[in-house]
């Protein structure tokens, strides 16, 4: 997604204030983080609020990002509409969501998800919100067979109720998994991936007569 960041004056990241997933967006622009919870928000930069009722004026930000956020919103169409509302004309929307409803498990319930997506479904949702999708791809294809195996294991032998621990792996396995993800990243610079455990999407808010 980095090539789509450009040189914005203002950026908004929704929902990942307590995570390192947006460190690559750092720059000289004014950056605002929004989250429902105050933990992880930086004073003077962080704002408490909801993705479905953003406390900002229309056309405020040149880039808005929401990584693994939209699936937490009961009304995902309203969330997309709000993200689009605060974008300037020609502004960019950067999204990631979990893939495939068939992969639904107790982990999704514990995480507060409402749904999982396919690439066409997310594309349709964003286009219905008046945005123009410029790229949509699956991600984490290299580790996808392990993801499928883990989801099957959860169905056959689900963890005890309330057990929210993530699977533990050795340092050697961790290096292998990170290597597979790095290979994915190199491929994504040139082409889309046909399957994976997440969907990544970039869209632009139309300007002029094409605006919805």
Tab-separated table of C-alpha atoms in Angstrom:
chain	number	residue	atom	x	y	z
A	1	UNK	CA	0.000	0.000	0.000
A	2	UNK	CA	2.964	2.341	0.424
A	3	UNK	CA	2.889	3.621	-3.203
A	4	UNK	CA	-0.690	4.783	-2.596
A	5	UNK	CA	0.218	6.835	0.478
A	6	UNK	CA	1.690	9.656	-1.586
A	7	UNK	CA	2.610	12.886	0.207
A	8	UNK	CA	-0.545	13.660	2.194
A	9	UNK	CA	-1.105	16.715	4.371
A	10	UNK	CA	-3.321	14.829	6.826
A	11	UNK	CA	-3.802	11.123	7.462
A	12	UNK	CA	-6.287	9.287	9.660
A	13	UNK	CA	-5.852	5.760	10.953
A	14	UNK	CA	-8.927	4.141	12.467
A	15	UNK	CA	-8.704	1.341	14.992
A	16	UNK	CA	-5.031	0.379	15.234
A	17	UNK	CA	-3.684	2.945	17.697
A	18	UNK	CA	-2.384	0.165	19.972
A	19	UNK	CA	-0.613	-1.768	17.205
A	20	UNK	CA	2.491	-1.243	15.032
A	21	UNK	CA	0.719	-1.884	11.716
A	22	UNK	CA	0.743	1.775	10.617
A	23	UNK	CA	4.316	2.713	11.497
A	24	UNK	CA	5.142	2.730	7.779
A	25	UNK	CA	2.700	5.633	7.326
A	26	UNK	CA	4.789	7.952	9.512
A	27	UNK	CA	5.929	11.129	7.816
A	28	UNK	CA	5.809	14.901	8.029
A	29	UNK	CA	2.037	15.044	7.619
A	30	UNK	CA	-0.411	15.638	10.449
A	31	UNK	CA	-1.426	12.142	11.560
A	32	UNK	CA	-4.492	11.334	13.658
A	33	UNK	CA	-5.291	7.974	15.263
A	34	UNK	CA	-8.847	7.107	16.261
A	35	UNK	CA	-9.911	4.231	18.494
A	36	UNK	CA	-12.836	3.283	20.713
A	37	UNK	CA	-10.470	2.762	23.652
A	38	UNK	CA	-7.947	5.313	24.965
A	39	UNK	CA	-5.199	2.722	25.512
A	40	UNK	CA	-2.472	3.258	22.936
A	41	UNK	CA	-3.665	6.710	21.878
A	42	UNK	CA	-0.992	9.413	21.923
A	43	UNK	CA	-2.033	12.733	23.537
A	44	UNK	CA	-2.425	15.396	20.886
A	45	UNK	CA	-2.628	12.770	18.158
A	46	UNK	CA	-5.219	10.258	19.337
A	47	UNK	CA	-8.983	10.686	19.399
A	48	UNK	CA	-11.584	8.407	21.013
A	49	UNK	CA	-14.417	7.677	18.619
A	50	UNK	CA	-16.259	5.177	16.443
A	51	UNK	CA	-15.624	4.226	12.825
A	52	UNK	CA	-19.367	4.509	12.165
A	53	UNK	CA	-19.606	8.074	13.554
A	54	UNK	CA	-16.304	9.829	12.888
A	55	UNK	CA	-15.916	13.120	14.822
A	56	UNK	CA	-14.392	14.986	11.868
A	57	UNK	CA	-15.673	17.378	9.223
A	58	UNK	CA	-16.213	16.361	5.622
A	59	UNK	CA	-13.124	16.197	3.370
A	60	UNK	CA	-10.579	16.538	6.188
A	61	UNK	CA	-8.002	13.837	5.344
A	62	UNK	CA	-6.010	12.938	2.241
A	63	UNK	CA	-5.597	9.301	3.347
A	64	UNK	CA	-7.701	7.203	5.714
A	65	UNK	CA	-6.731	3.694	6.781
A	66	UNK	CA	-8.683	1.014	8.638
A	67	UNK	CA	-6.737	-2.212	9.080
A	68	UNK	CA	-8.811	-5.110	10.459
A	69	UNK	CA	-11.544	-2.712	11.574
A	70	UNK	CA	-14.547	-2.891	9.220
A	71	UNK	CA	-15.329	-6.492	10.210
A	72	UNK	CA	-15.895	-5.242	13.783
A	73	UNK	CA	-18.689	-2.886	12.628
A	74	UNK	CA	-22.240	-4.234	12.649
A	75	UNK	CA	-23.055	-1.737	9.872
A	76	UNK	CA	-20.023	-2.033	7.609
A	77	UNK	CA	-21.655	0.076	4.875
A	78	UNK	CA	-21.958	2.994	7.317
A	79	UNK	CA	-18.311	2.570	8.313
A	80	UNK	CA	-17.230	2.788	4.664
A	81	UNK	CA	-19.498	5.787	4.127
A	82	UNK	CA	-17.925	7.580	7.101
A	83	UNK	CA	-14.390	6.846	5.928
A	84	UNK	CA	-15.325	8.186	2.490
A	85	UNK	CA	-17.029	11.260	3.947
A	86	UNK	CA	-13.915	12.528	5.707
A	87	UNK	CA	-11.710	11.958	2.633
A	88	UNK	CA	-10.782	14.835	0.339
A	89	UNK	CA	-11.591	14.407	-3.369
A	90	UNK	CA	-8.925	12.127	-4.869
A	91	UNK	CA	-8.102	10.964	-1.323
A	92	UNK	CA	-7.129	7.331	-0.743
A	93	UNK	CA	-8.792	4.700	1.443
A	94	UNK	CA	-6.587	1.816	2.636
A	95	UNK	CA	-8.306	-1.270	4.088
A	96	UNK	CA	-7.603	-4.778	5.296
A	97	UNK	CA	-10.151	-7.351	6.461
A	98	UNK	CA	-10.118	-11.086	7.288
A	99	UNK	CA	-10.954	-13.370	4.373
A	100	UNK	CA	-13.548	-16.113	3.783
A	101	UNK	CA	-16.682	-16.692	5.824
A	102	UNK	CA	-15.973	-20.446	5.715
A	103	UNK	CA	-12.952	-19.715	7.921
A	104	UNK	CA	-15.195	-18.376	10.698
A	105	UNK	CA	-14.274	-19.813	14.111
A	106	UNK	CA	-14.418	-19.125	17.822
A	107	UNK	CA	-11.463	-16.778	17.294
A	108	UNK	CA	-13.716	-14.459	15.259
A	109	UNK	CA	-16.331	-14.525	18.011
A	110	UNK	CA	-13.756	-13.695	20.689
A	111	UNK	CA	-12.310	-10.914	18.527
A	112	UNK	CA	-15.733	-9.290	18.078
A	113	UNK	CA	-16.017	-9.854	14.342
A	114	UNK	CA	-19.369	-9.651	12.551
A	115	UNK	CA	-18.235	-11.273	9.300
A	116	UNK	CA	-15.336	-12.206	7.023
A	117	UNK	CA	-15.005	-11.117	3.368
A	118	UNK	CA	-14.048	-12.250	-0.090
A	119	UNK	CA	-12.225	-9.882	-2.431
A	120	UNK	CA	-15.348	-9.363	-4.608
A	121	UNK	CA	-17.523	-8.730	-1.544
A	122	UNK	CA	-15.195	-6.070	-0.139
A	123	UNK	CA	-14.822	-4.468	-3.564
A	124	UNK	CA	-18.603	-4.305	-3.957
A	125	UNK	CA	-19.034	-2.815	-0.458
A	126	UNK	CA	-16.513	-0.048	-1.141
A	127	UNK	CA	-17.824	0.718	-4.627
A	128	UNK	CA	-21.377	0.927	-3.265
A	129	UNK	CA	-19.990	3.566	-0.889
A	130	UNK	CA	-19.073	5.779	-3.850
A	131	UNK	CA	-15.384	4.906	-3.995
A	132	UNK	CA	-13.310	3.783	-6.981
A	133	UNK	CA	-11.297	0.664	-6.204
A	134	UNK	CA	-7.802	0.770	-7.716
A	135	UNK	CA	-6.441	-2.421	-6.199
A	136	UNK	CA	-7.822	-5.379	-4.239
A	137	UNK	CA	-5.853	-8.509	-3.451
A	138	UNK	CA	-5.619	-11.372	-1.009
A	139	UNK	CA	-2.617	-11.511	1.320
A	140	UNK	CA	-0.719	-14.107	3.378
A	141	UNK	CA	-0.884	-16.737	0.650
A	142	UNK	CA	2.383	-18.336	1.723
A	143	UNK	CA	1.094	-19.257	5.176
A	144	UNK	CA	-2.435	-19.981	3.930
A	145	UNK	CA	-2.176	-23.809	4.118
A	146	UNK	CA	-1.205	-23.489	7.790
A	147	UNK	CA	-4.079	-21.066	8.360
A	148	UNK	CA	-6.537	-23.569	6.869
A	149	UNK	CA	-5.092	-26.387	9.000
A	150	UNK	CA	-5.399	-24.280	12.148
A	151	UNK	CA	-9.047	-23.443	11.408
A	152	UNK	CA	-9.840	-27.123	10.773
A	153	UNK	CA	-8.181	-28.023	14.061
A	154	UNK	CA	-10.332	-25.477	15.878
A	155	UNK	CA	-13.458	-27.095	14.441
A	156	UNK	CA	-12.398	-30.635	15.339
A	157	UNK	CA	-10.973	-29.763	18.757
A	158	UNK	CA	-12.113	-26.278	19.774
A	159	UNK	CA	-10.239	-24.624	22.658
A	160	UNK	CA	-11.959	-24.304	26.050
A	161	UNK	CA	-14.510	-21.479	26.298
A	162	UNK	CA	-12.800	-18.208	27.115
A	163	UNK	CA	-9.375	-19.389	25.975
A	164	UNK	CA	-8.140	-16.490	23.826
A	165	UNK	CA	-4.505	-17.561	23.600
A	166	UNK	CA	-2.937	-17.552	20.148
A	167	UNK	CA	-1.083	-20.659	18.917
A	168	UNK	CA	2.545	-20.684	20.060
A	169	UNK	CA	5.360	-21.536	17.651
A	170	UNK	CA	9.087	-22.032	18.050
A	171	UNK	CA	11.638	-19.425	17.001
A	172	UNK	CA	12.563	-21.604	14.020
A	173	UNK	CA	8.951	-21.895	12.831
A	174	UNK	CA	8.496	-18.172	13.388
A	175	UNK	CA	11.437	-17.459	11.052
A	176	UNK	CA	9.912	-19.728	8.408
A	177	UNK	CA	6.521	-18.019	8.677
A	178	UNK	CA	8.070	-14.558	8.490
A	179	UNK	CA	10.092	-15.671	5.458
A	180	UNK	CA	6.922	-16.794	3.698
A	181	UNK	CA	5.275	-13.454	4.460
A	182	UNK	CA	8.325	-11.614	3.119
A	183	UNK	CA	8.049	-13.623	-0.100
A	184	UNK	CA	4.401	-12.592	-0.337
A	185	UNK	CA	5.420	-8.947	0.052
A	186	UNK	CA	7.845	-9.229	-2.858
A	187	UNK	CA	5.174	-10.774	-5.101
A	188	UNK	CA	2.627	-8.120	-4.096
A	189	UNK	CA	4.895	-5.406	-5.492
A	190	UNK	CA	4.260	-6.867	-8.957
A	191	UNK	CA	0.909	-8.666	-8.903
A	192	UNK	CA	-2.119	-9.616	-6.841
A	193	UNK	CA	-2.371	-12.873	-4.911
A	194	UNK	CA	-5.248	-15.269	-5.743
A	195	UNK	CA	-6.005	-16.393	-2.174
A	196	UNK	CA	-4.997	-15.708	1.416
A	197	UNK	CA	-6.284	-15.161	4.926
A	198	UNK	CA	-6.752	-11.393	4.474
A	199	UNK	CA	-8.022	-9.007	1.807
A	200	UNK	CA	-6.192	-5.740	1.130
A	201	UNK	CA	-7.882	-2.927	-0.774
A	202	UNK	CA	-6.999	0.564	-1.983
A	203	UNK	CA	-9.699	2.938	-3.237
A	204	UNK	CA	-9.847	6.563	-4.357
A	205	UNK	CA	-12.614	9.075	-3.711
A	206	UNK	CA	-13.688	10.407	-7.114
A	207	UNK	CA	-13.469	14.133	-7.734
A	208	UNK	CA	-15.529	16.271	-10.083
A	209	UNK	CA	-18.548	15.001	-12.042
A	210	UNK	CA	-17.793	11.323	-11.255
A	211	UNK	CA	-18.361	11.787	-7.533
A	212	UNK	CA	-21.220	9.743	-6.122
